[in-house]
Each structure stands twice: as C-alpha cells, then as structure tokens.
Amino acid sequence: MIELKNDQLAILIAEMGAELQSVKDSQGREYLWQAGEKWPRHSPILFPIVCSVNNDTYTVDGREYHLPRHGFARDTMFTVMSQTADKVTLALHESEESLKVYPYCFNLAITYRLEANRIHVIWHVENTDQREIHFQIGGHPAFNVPGGKLEGQIRLDNEEPMDVLKSYIDGSHDMVEEPLEADQGVIEICNNFFRNDSVKIHKCQTHRAMLMDTNGKPAVTVAYKTPVCAFWSPYGKQAPFVCIEPWYGLGDPRGFKGEFKDKPLMNHLQPGASFMSRYTITIG
C-alpha cells in the first residue's frame, strides 16, 4: 500500500489495480467507501472498456475476444514508476495474458497527486503498438454519504434540464435520452434513484458534482472534463455510498453488434500517440 500525505489529506493507493483505497482529512475522517459485503471495491480504474460489451464479447477485425465488465486493469498489478511525498505514478503495459483478451500493446499510467485538499487523478495512455489502438477509460470512486445513510444531495454545475441515457437494472442501456431527475441541478440521493443501475449523463452536460453534507455544504467535489459522468449505488442494498464516475466511454448499447472500434465514445490512438486527462477530488 502506498501512502501520500500533506497537512490536509492522507490517501492510500494499492498497487493492485492502482486503486485509491482511502481518503482521510487531517481529523482522520474517512471519505472513501471501505469496501465490504455491499460492494467489494473502493475506486477501480476502468480500462480498456467502461461498463460492458454485450455478452462479454467484442470483435476486432472479425475475431472475437472476451472481457468482463469494466475491463482487466482493476484486477491487475501495477508497477510503481515514481513516488514522492505527495505524488505517485503507477504503470501497466500489455502482457501475454492481456493480449488474449485485448489485442493491443499499450502503456497505461495512473498518477495521484495531492495539492492542499485536492487529489488529482491523471490518466495517461500511450500506443506502443504498430497499429491504431482503441480504448475507453474511466473512474469509479465511491464516496461515503455524509450521515451514514443513502440519502442526501448531489449538486451539479448545470442548473438547466439535462438528459440521461435510458438504462436498465442489468447495467445495459439504449442510446435513448430521458430527463434527469433533478431540480435545478440538485439530485436527491435515495435507493429509488438507482432503480435502473447507474445514471449516465452524457454529451458533456456537466463538469462538476458536489456531494453535500448534512449542513448543505460540499463534503466532496469531483471535477471532470469527460463526456460522461455516471452516478451509482447498488440498488436495493441501502449502501451508504455513492459513486461519482467520470468516463471516457460507454458500454455497448442493447443490440450493438459492430466492431470494437465502432463502439459509442471510443478513443483512438495512432502508433506513438498518447492520451492524457484527469479528474480532481476536492475534500471539504
């Protein structure tokens, strides 16, 4: 386990999956879900897919491959490339096993950097293959809801009516838009809000989500530039956390049978090219 610390925050990162596993303030308050029976993860890295491919199967140049939901990075050991008191970079590249399920050569680097009460999560994907590669990437941090119950508010930076993708409890979706259940950008967190699995806001309609405390002040703010931000808590479990998920990608729509490269919100890299983006978690 890797620890980064400054005078306001202390965080822990596991080399397995390069997963953020703890975020505590200077008073020792924990802001990240600590795994357990209701969901066994904290903040997995989603790569090289976000959500699922239909029947866990996809096609590259006519050949079938198989990937589980959210890809393999979250269950793969990363290597620490560099570390200071307030910054660490972990990396993953292709292996004999990964090439069986994802036929591309790549370098994936995840950097965590502390700055006062902020955590910068930086993604870097490099194409080390001899051909164009295709990938998706996303975050899945789970934050404890202030008050310890699945009730509260998320305030978005867009007060106008927004649309979400029509989703289903099995995690699938259609490329059909429905109104977001929000009042001037305020989402009421409750079990019923997640009745159709994750709530997916796409088309860059929002760039900041604030999880409010019981006094109406931001407990956690997630800022992102991704085309999709999803919100999730396991329906029916009354788990006291909510995931705020910045995504560069979407799962296969129901009925999608195209090539991997043609999936919605797919990212493409030519040989030698790289992709970099980030999201930021602010505590308090």
PDB file of N, CA, C and O in Angstrom, residues 15 17-18 45 47 72-81 90-95 98 106-110 124 126:
ATOM      1  N   GLU A  15      -1.228  -1.130  -5.169  1.00  0.00           N
ATOM      2  CA  GLU A  15      -0.611  -1.458  -6.446  1.00  0.00           C
ATOM      3  C   GLU A  15      -1.519  -2.362  -7.273  1.00  0.00           C
ATOM      4  O   GLU A  15      -1.485  -2.318  -8.508  1.00  0.00           O
ATOM      5  N   GLY A  17      -4.426  -2.914  -9.231  1.00  0.00           N
ATOM      6  CA  GLY A  17      -5.411  -2.067  -9.890  1.00  0.00           C
ATOM      7  C   GLY A  17      -5.131  -0.592  -9.811  1.00  0.00           C
ATOM      8  O   GLY A  17      -5.948   0.208 -10.286  1.00  0.00           O
ATOM      9  N   ALA A  18      -4.007  -0.180  -9.210  1.00  0.00           N
ATOM     10  CA  ALA A  18      -3.714   1.247  -8.986  1.00  0.00           C
ATOM     11  C   ALA A  18      -4.916   1.934  -8.357  1.00  0.00           C
ATOM     12  O   ALA A  18      -5.265   3.064  -8.700  1.00  0.00           O
ATOM     13  N   ILE A  45     -10.074   1.464 -11.454  1.00  0.00           N
ATOM     14  CA  ILE A  45      -9.752   2.044 -12.750  1.00  0.00           C
ATOM     15  C   ILE A  45     -10.451   1.209 -13.823  1.00  0.00           C
ATOM     16  O   ILE A  45     -10.296  -0.013 -13.862  1.00  0.00           O
ATOM     17  N   PHE A  47     -10.624   0.146 -17.531  1.00  0.00           N
ATOM     18  CA  PHE A  47      -9.800   0.120 -18.741  1.00  0.00           C
ATOM     19  C   PHE A  47      -9.648  -1.329 -19.182  1.00  0.00           C
ATOM     20  O   PHE A  47      -9.470  -2.195 -18.328  1.00  0.00           O
ATOM     21  N   PHE A  72      -9.925  -5.222 -17.468  1.00  0.00           N
ATOM     22  CA  PHE A  72      -8.997  -6.005 -16.636  1.00  0.00           C
ATOM     23  C   PHE A  72      -8.070  -5.177 -15.760  1.00  0.00           C
ATOM     24  O   PHE A  72      -7.435  -5.713 -14.848  1.00  0.00           O
ATOM     25  N   ALA A  73      -7.936  -3.887 -16.000  1.00  0.00           N
ATOM     26  CA  ALA A  73      -6.933  -3.114 -15.254  1.00  0.00           C
ATOM     27  C   ALA A  73      -7.191  -3.138 -13.751  1.00  0.00           C
ATOM     28  O   ALA A  73      -6.250  -3.178 -12.954  1.00  0.00           O
ATOM     29  N   ARG A  74      -8.451  -3.127 -13.354  1.00  0.00           N
ATOM     30  CA  ARG A  74      -8.777  -3.055 -11.924  1.00  0.00           C
ATOM     31  C   ARG A  74      -8.344  -4.302 -11.155  1.00  0.00           C
ATOM     32  O   ARG A  74      -8.258  -4.273  -9.923  1.00  0.00           O
ATOM     33  N   ASP A  75      -8.090  -5.401 -11.887  1.00  0.00           N
ATOM     34  CA  ASP A  75      -7.676  -6.647 -11.248  1.00  0.00           C
ATOM     35  C   ASP A  75      -6.266  -7.065 -11.659  1.00  0.00           C
ATOM     36  O   ASP A  75      -5.924  -8.253 -11.616  1.00  0.00           O
ATOM     37  N   THR A  76      -5.450  -6.091 -12.046  1.00  0.00           N
ATOM     38  CA  THR A  76      -4.086  -6.366 -12.492  1.00  0.00           C
ATOM     39  C   THR A  76      -3.092  -5.567 -11.657  1.00  0.00           C
ATOM     40  O   THR A  76      -3.353  -4.418 -11.301  1.00  0.00           O
ATOM     41  N   MET A  77      -1.965  -6.162 -11.350  1.00  0.00           N
ATOM     42  CA  MET A  77      -0.944  -5.482 -10.551  1.00  0.00           C
ATOM     43  C   MET A  77      -0.220  -4.441 -11.390  1.00  0.00           C
ATOM     44  O   MET A  77       0.252  -4.725 -12.488  1.00  0.00           O
ATOM     45  N   PHE A  78      -0.138  -3.230 -10.871  1.00  0.00           N
ATOM     46  CA  PHE A  78       0.618  -2.150 -11.490  1.00  0.00           C
ATOM     47  C   PHE A  78       2.014  -2.090 -10.871  1.00  0.00           C
ATOM     48  O   PHE A  78       2.256  -2.644  -9.805  1.00  0.00           O
ATOM     49  N   THR A  79       2.893  -1.361 -11.535  1.00  0.00           N
ATOM     50  CA  THR A  79       4.253  -1.145 -11.050  1.00  0.00           C
ATOM     51  C   THR A  79       4.434   0.320 -10.684  1.00  0.00           C
ATOM     52  O   THR A  79       4.036   1.203 -11.454  1.00  0.00           O
ATOM     53  N   VAL A  80       5.013   0.589  -9.534  1.00  0.00           N
ATOM     54  CA  VAL A  80       5.305   1.966  -9.136  1.00  0.00           C
ATOM     55  C   VAL A  80       6.486   2.469  -9.958  1.00  0.00           C
ATOM     56  O   VAL A  80       7.584   1.915  -9.907  1.00  0.00           O
ATOM     57  N   MET A  81       6.257   3.555 -10.691  1.00  0.00           N
ATOM     58  CA  MET A  81       7.306   4.118 -11.550  1.00  0.00           C
ATOM     59  C   MET A  81       8.056   5.250 -10.870  1.00  0.00           C
ATOM     60  O   MET A  81       9.251   5.433 -11.074  1.00  0.00           O
ATOM     61  N   LEU A  90       1.831   5.013 -11.182  1.00  0.00           N
ATOM     62  CA  LEU A  90       1.836   3.561 -11.333  1.00  0.00           C
ATOM     63  C   LEU A  90       1.546   3.238 -12.789  1.00  0.00           C
ATOM     64  O   LEU A  90       0.784   3.955 -13.454  1.00  0.00           O
ATOM     65  N   ALA A  91       2.145   2.156 -13.298  1.00  0.00           N
ATOM     66  CA  ALA A  91       2.028   1.864 -14.721  1.00  0.00           C
ATOM     67  C   ALA A  91       1.712   0.393 -14.968  1.00  0.00           C
ATOM     68  O   ALA A  91       2.009  -0.492 -14.169  1.00  0.00           O
ATOM     69  N   LEU A  92       1.080   0.191 -16.117  1.00  0.00           N
ATOM     70  CA  LEU A  92       0.712  -1.143 -16.582  1.00  0.00           C
ATOM     71  C   LEU A  92       0.914  -1.183 -18.090  1.00  0.00           C
ATOM     72  O   LEU A  92       0.618  -0.208 -18.784  1.00  0.00           O
ATOM     73  N   HIS A  93       1.444  -2.290 -18.596  1.00  0.00           N
ATOM     74  CA  HIS A  93       1.528  -2.451 -20.045  1.00  0.00           C
ATOM     75  C   HIS A  93       1.044  -3.844 -20.415  1.00  0.00           C
ATOM     76  O   HIS A  93       0.731  -4.670 -19.548  1.00  0.00           O
ATOM     77  N   GLU A  94       0.984  -4.098 -21.710  1.00  0.00           N
ATOM     78  CA  GLU A  94       0.432  -5.374 -22.174  1.00  0.00           C
ATOM     79  C   GLU A  94       1.266  -6.546 -21.659  1.00  0.00           C
ATOM     80  O   GLU A  94       2.454  -6.410 -21.357  1.00  0.00           O
ATOM     81  N   SER A  95       0.615  -7.673 -21.580  1.00  0.00           N
ATOM     82  CA  SER A  95       1.274  -8.904 -21.149  1.00  0.00           C
ATOM     83  C   SER A  95       0.736 -10.050 -22.007  1.00  0.00           C
ATOM     84  O   SER A  95      -0.208  -9.876 -22.792  1.00  0.00           O
ATOM     85  N   SER A  98      -2.892 -10.311 -21.089  1.00  0.00           N
ATOM     86  CA  SER A  98      -3.777  -9.234 -21.558  1.00  0.00           C
ATOM     87  C   SER A  98      -4.013  -9.318 -23.057  1.00  0.00           C
ATOM     88  O   SER A  98      -5.098  -8.997 -23.547  1.00  0.00           O
ATOM     89  N   PHE A 106       0.245  -1.390 -25.247  1.00  0.00           N
ATOM     90  CA  PHE A 106      -0.066  -0.086 -24.665  1.00  0.00           C
ATOM     91  C   PHE A 106       0.763   0.138 -23.416  1.00  0.00           C
ATOM     92  O   PHE A 106       1.281  -0.809 -22.811  1.00  0.00           O
ATOM     93  N   ASN A 107       0.861   1.378 -23.009  1.00  0.00           N
ATOM     94  CA  ASN A 107       1.298   1.762 -21.671  1.00  0.00           C
ATOM     95  C   ASN A 107       0.171   2.550 -21.023  1.00  0.00           C
ATOM     96  O   ASN A 107      -0.341   3.502 -21.627  1.00  0.00           O
ATOM     97  N   LEU A 108      -0.216   2.156 -19.838  1.00  0.00           N
ATOM     98  CA  LEU A 108      -1.231   2.867 -19.057  1.00  0.00           C
ATOM     99  C   LEU A 108      -0.583   3.353 -17.779  1.00  0.00           C
ATOM    100  O   LEU A 108      -0.027   2.548 -17.017  1.00  0.00           O
ATOM    101  N   ALA A 109      -0.605   4.649 -17.546  1.00  0.00           N
ATOM    102  CA  ALA A 109      -0.042   5.218 -16.315  1.00  0.00           C
ATOM    103  C   ALA A 109      -1.145   5.956 -15.558  1.00  0.00           C
ATOM    104  O   ALA A 109      -1.924   6.708 -16.152  1.00  0.00           O
ATOM    105  N   ILE A 110      -1.184   5.721 -14.254  1.00  0.00           N
ATOM    106  CA  ILE A 110      -2.130   6.401 -13.369  1.00  0.00           C
ATOM    107  C   ILE A 110      -1.312   7.183 -12.347  1.00  0.00           C
ATOM    108  O   ILE A 110      -0.482   6.603 -11.636  1.00  0.00           O
ATOM    109  N   HIS A 124      -2.959   8.432 -18.302  1.00  0.00           N
ATOM    110  CA  HIS A 124      -2.092   8.572 -19.479  1.00  0.00           C
ATOM    111  C   HIS A 124      -2.062   7.229 -20.198  1.00  0.00           C
ATOM    112  O   HIS A 124      -1.654   6.220 -19.610  1.00  0.00           O
ATOM    113  N   GLU A 126      -0.647   5.382 -23.707  1.00  0.00           N
ATOM    114  CA  GLU A 126       0.264   5.508 -24.843  1.00  0.00           C
ATOM    115  C   GLU A 126       0.125   4.287 -25.751  1.00  0.00           C
ATOM    116  O   GLU A 126       0.063   3.152 -25.272  1.00  0.00           O
TER     117      GLU A 126
END
